[in-house]
CSV table of C-alpha atoms and ligand atoms in Angstrom, one decimal:
chain,number,residue,atom,x,y,z
A,1,UNK,CA,136.4,145.5,82.6
A,2,UNK,CA,135.2,147.2,79.4
A,3,UNK,CA,131.7,146.9,78.1
A,4,UNK,CA,133.1,144.9,75.2
A,5,UNK,CA,134.8,142.5,77.6
A,6,UNK,CA,131.6,142.2,79.7
A,7,UNK,CA,129.3,141.6,76.8
A,8,UNK,CA,131.5,139.1,75.0
A,9,UNK,CA,132.1,137.3,78.3
A,10,UNK,CA,128.3,137.0,78.8
A,11,UNK,CA,127.8,135.8,75.3
A,12,UNK,CA,130.5,133.1,75.9
A,13,UNK,CA,128.8,132.1,79.1
A,14,UNK,CA,125.5,131.6,77.4
A,15,UNK,CA,127.2,129.5,74.7
A,16,UNK,CA,129.3,127.6,77.2
A,17,UNK,CA,126.4,126.9,79.5
A,18,UNK,CA,125.0,124.4,76.9
A,19,UNK,CA,128.3,122.7,76.2
A,20,UNK,CA,129.4,122.5,79.8
A,21,UNK,CA,126.2,121.0,81.0
A,22,UNK,CA,126.9,118.3,78.4
A,23,UNK,CA,130.2,117.7,80.1
A,24,UNK,CA,128.5,117.6,83.5
A,25,UNK,CA,126.2,114.9,82.2
A,26,UNK,CA,129.1,112.8,81.2
A,27,UNK,CA,130.6,113.2,84.6
A,28,UNK,CA,127.5,111.9,86.3
A,29,UNK,CA,126.3,115.3,87.5
A,30,UNK,CA,122.8,116.1,88.7
A,31,UNK,CA,120.2,118.3,87.3
A,32,UNK,CA,120.2,121.4,89.6
A,33,UNK,CA,117.2,121.6,91.9
A,34,UNK,CA,116.4,125.0,93.3
A,35,UNK,CA,114.4,125.0,96.6
A,36,UNK,CA,110.8,126.0,96.6
A,37,UNK,CA,111.3,129.0,98.9
A,38,UNK,CA,113.9,130.4,96.5
A,39,UNK,CA,113.3,133.9,95.3
A,40,UNK,CA,112.3,134.8,91.7
A,41,UNK,CA,114.9,134.9,88.9
A,42,UNK,CA,114.7,138.7,89.2
A,43,UNK,CA,115.3,138.7,92.9
A,44,UNK,CA,118.2,136.2,92.5
A,45,UNK,CA,119.8,138.5,89.9
A,46,UNK,CA,119.6,141.3,92.4
A,47,UNK,CA,121.6,139.3,94.9
A,48,UNK,CA,119.1,137.2,96.9
A,49,UNK,CA,120.6,133.9,98.3
A,50,UNK,CA,120.0,130.7,96.4
A,51,UNK,CA,119.4,127.3,97.9
A,52,UNK,CA,120.5,124.2,95.9
A,53,UNK,CA,120.0,120.5,96.2
A,54,UNK,CA,123.3,118.7,95.5
A,55,UNK,CA,122.2,115.2,96.6
A,56,UNK,CA,122.5,113.8,93.1
A,57,UNK,CA,126.1,114.8,92.5
A,58,UNK,CA,128.1,111.6,92.8
A,59,UNK,CA,131.7,111.6,94.0
A,60,UNK,CA,133.8,112.8,91.1
A,61,UNK,CA,130.7,114.6,89.6
A,62,UNK,CA,130.0,118.2,88.9
A,63,UNK,CA,126.9,120.3,88.6
A,64,UNK,CA,126.9,123.5,86.5
A,65,UNK,CA,127.3,126.0,85.3
A,66,UNK,CA,124.0,127.0,86.9
A,67,UNK,CA,122.9,130.6,86.5
A,68,UNK,CA,122.4,131.3,90.2
A,69,UNK,CA,123.7,133.8,92.7
A,70,UNK,CA,123.6,137.4,91.3
A,71,UNK,CA,123.0,135.9,87.8
A,72,UNK,CA,126.5,134.4,87.8
A,73,UNK,CA,127.2,130.8,86.8
A,74,UNK,CA,128.0,128.5,89.7
A,75,UNK,CA,129.9,125.2,89.6
A,76,UNK,CA,129.6,122.6,92.4
A,77,UNK,CA,132.1,119.6,92.3
A,78,UNK,CA,132.0,116.7,94.7
A,79,UNK,CA,135.7,115.8,95.0
A,80,UNK,CA,137.0,112.4,95.6
A,81,UNK,CA,139.9,111.5,98.0
A,82,UNK,CA,142.1,111.0,94.9
A,83,UNK,CA,141.4,114.6,93.9
A,84,UNK,CA,142.0,116.0,97.4
A,85,UNK,CA,145.3,114.2,97.5
A,86,UNK,CA,146.3,115.7,94.1
A,87,UNK,CA,145.5,119.2,95.4
A,88,UNK,CA,148.2,118.8,98.0
A,89,UNK,CA,151.0,118.4,95.5
A,90,UNK,CA,150.1,121.4,93.3
A,91,UNK,CA,151.7,124.3,95.0
A,92,UNK,CA,154.8,124.7,92.8
A,93,UNK,CA,152.6,124.9,89.7
A,94,UNK,CA,150.2,127.6,91.0
A,95,UNK,CA,150.4,131.4,91.1
A,96,UNK,CA,148.6,131.8,94.4
A,97,UNK,CA,148.5,128.3,96.1
A,98,UNK,CA,147.5,129.7,99.5
A,99,UNK,CA,144.9,132.1,98.1
A,100,UNK,CA,146.6,135.1,99.6
A,101,UNK,CA,145.0,137.4,96.9
A,102,UNK,CA,141.5,137.0,98.5
A,103,UNK,CA,138.9,135.5,96.2
A,104,UNK,CA,137.1,133.5,98.9
A,105,UNK,CA,135.4,134.0,102.2
A,106,UNK,CA,137.7,133.5,105.3
A,107,UNK,CA,136.3,130.0,106.0
A,108,UNK,CA,137.4,128.9,102.5
A,109,UNK,CA,140.9,130.2,102.7
A,110,UNK,CA,142.5,126.7,102.9
A,111,UNK,CA,144.0,124.3,100.5
A,112,UNK,CA,140.6,123.0,99.4
A,113,UNK,CA,139.1,126.5,99.2
A,114,UNK,CA,135.9,125.2,100.7
A,115,UNK,CA,133.9,124.7,103.9
A,116,UNK,CA,133.8,120.9,103.4
A,117,UNK,CA,136.9,119.4,101.6
A,118,UNK,CA,134.8,117.2,99.3
A,119,UNK,CA,132.5,120.0,98.1
A,120,UNK,CA,133.9,122.7,95.9
A,121,UNK,CA,131.6,125.7,95.1
A,122,UNK,CA,132.9,128.2,92.6
A,123,UNK,CA,131.7,131.2,90.6
A,124,UNK,CA,132.1,129.9,87.0
A,125,UNK,CA,133.8,132.9,85.6
A,126,UNK,CA,137.5,133.3,84.6
A,127,UNK,CA,138.9,136.3,86.5
A,128,UNK,CA,140.9,137.4,83.4
A,129,UNK,CA,138.1,138.7,81.2
A,130,UNK,CA,135.1,136.8,82.6
A,131,UNK,CA,134.7,134.0,80.1
A,132,UNK,CA,133.2,130.8,81.4
A,133,UNK,CA,135.9,128.1,81.9
A,134,UNK,CA,135.1,124.6,80.8
A,135,UNK,CA,135.3,121.9,83.5
A,136,UNK,CA,137.7,119.0,82.9
A,137,UNK,CA,137.4,117.2,86.2
A,138,UNK,CA,139.0,113.8,85.5
A,139,UNK,CA,142.6,113.2,86.4
A,140,UNK,CA,143.8,112.4,82.9
A,141,UNK,CA,145.9,114.1,80.1
A,142,UNK,CA,144.1,116.8,78.1
A,143,UNK,CA,145.3,118.4,74.9
A,144,UNK,CA,146.2,121.6,76.7
A,145,UNK,CA,148.1,119.8,79.5
A,146,UNK,CA,149.6,116.3,79.4
A,147,UNK,CA,149.9,116.2,83.2
A,148,UNK,CA,146.4,117.5,83.9
A,149,UNK,CA,145.1,116.9,87.4
A,150,UNK,CA,141.6,118.0,86.9
A,151,UNK,CA,140.1,121.5,87.0
A,152,UNK,CA,138.9,124.2,84.6
A,153,UNK,CA,140.2,125.5,81.3
A,154,UNK,CA,139.3,128.9,79.9
A,155,UNK,CA,139.1,128.6,76.1
A,156,UNK,CA,139.3,132.4,75.6
A,157,UNK,CA,143.0,132.9,76.3
A,158,UNK,CA,144.1,129.6,77.9
A,159,UNK,CA,143.9,130.2,81.7
A,160,UNK,CA,144.0,127.0,83.6
A,161,UNK,CA,142.7,126.4,87.2
A,162,UNK,CA,142.9,123.3,89.4
A,163,UNK,CA,140.0,121.6,91.2
A,164,UNK,CA,140.1,124.2,93.9
A,165,UNK,CA,139.9,127.0,91.3
A,166,UNK,CA,143.5,128.0,91.9
A,167,UNK,CA,145.2,129.5,88.8
A,168,UNK,CA,148.2,127.9,87.2
A,169,UNK,CA,151.4,129.8,86.7
A,170,UNK,CA,151.7,131.2,83.2
A,171,UNK,CA,148.0,131.8,82.8
A,172,UNK,CA,146.6,135.2,81.7
A,173,UNK,CA,144.4,135.3,84.8
A,174,UNK,CA,146.4,136.7,87.8
A,175,UNK,CA,143.7,135.5,90.3
A,176,UNK,CA,142.1,132.3,91.5
A,177,UNK,CA,138.4,131.7,90.6
A,178,UNK,CA,136.0,133.2,93.2
A,179,UNK,CA,134.4,131.1,95.9
A,180,UNK,CA,131.0,132.7,96.7
A,181,UNK,CA,129.8,133.2,100.3
A,182,UNK,CA,127.8,130.1,101.3
A,183,UNK,CA,126.8,127.9,104.2
A,184,UNK,CA,125.3,124.4,104.4
A,185,UNK,CA,121.7,124.1,105.5
A,186,UNK,CA,122.4,120.4,105.6
A,187,UNK,CA,124.9,118.0,103.9
A,188,UNK,CA,123.2,118.3,100.6
A,189,UNK,CA,121.8,121.8,100.6
A,190,UNK,CA,124.2,124.7,100.3
A,191,UNK,CA,122.8,128.2,100.4
A,192,UNK,CA,124.8,130.4,98.0
A,193,UNK,CA,125.0,134.1,98.9
A,194,UNK,CA,125.1,134.0,102.7
A,195,UNK,CA,127.9,133.2,105.1
A,196,UNK,CA,125.6,131.9,107.8
A,197,UNK,CA,122.0,131.2,108.4
A,198,UNK,CA,121.7,134.2,110.6
A,199,UNK,CA,123.4,136.7,108.2
B,201,LIG,S1,139.0,135.3,79.8
B,201,LIG,FE1,139.8,133.4,80.6
B,201,LIG,S2,141.8,133.5,79.9
B,201,LIG,FE2,141.0,135.3,79.2
């Protein structure tokens, strides 16, 4: 990644943070809550784990992008049964449906790319040149895809990702979006940046 690519990607992330949070509000998403024991912003940027409260994300809702783990934006989606069913029929449309080019921890190398099927946690950066994709999480036609089944669209060069962060065929990105290491302290409190409590 060149300096130019990095910097322009970061600029786009800052711009997109505002607009995508607006989208999240429409979808019924929560305001992110960061636990009180969490490290400072400086420590988080250096890689310290981050604990989030996702209790206010309703089914079908999204939180993010939140500048969180290692300063990267994070998306959290609470998927419905309808969305999970749609993921099962996507394989022919995707470049790497089984996530064989690893962009997730071992425990998330499954069709849902998550520890818990209903909760998707993604780094909100497009693997092509690191723009911030915009979430379009409803299963309805969009201008860029009349058969859209929900997911993320990168406005920079048109990469499309499904609601597991898997990239569509024909996209400039050759990789799926990254799933960060994480574990659940309880049902509504994921800790981003660690695989287990004991790590
Ligand atoms: S940076 Fe997303 S498609 Fe190029």
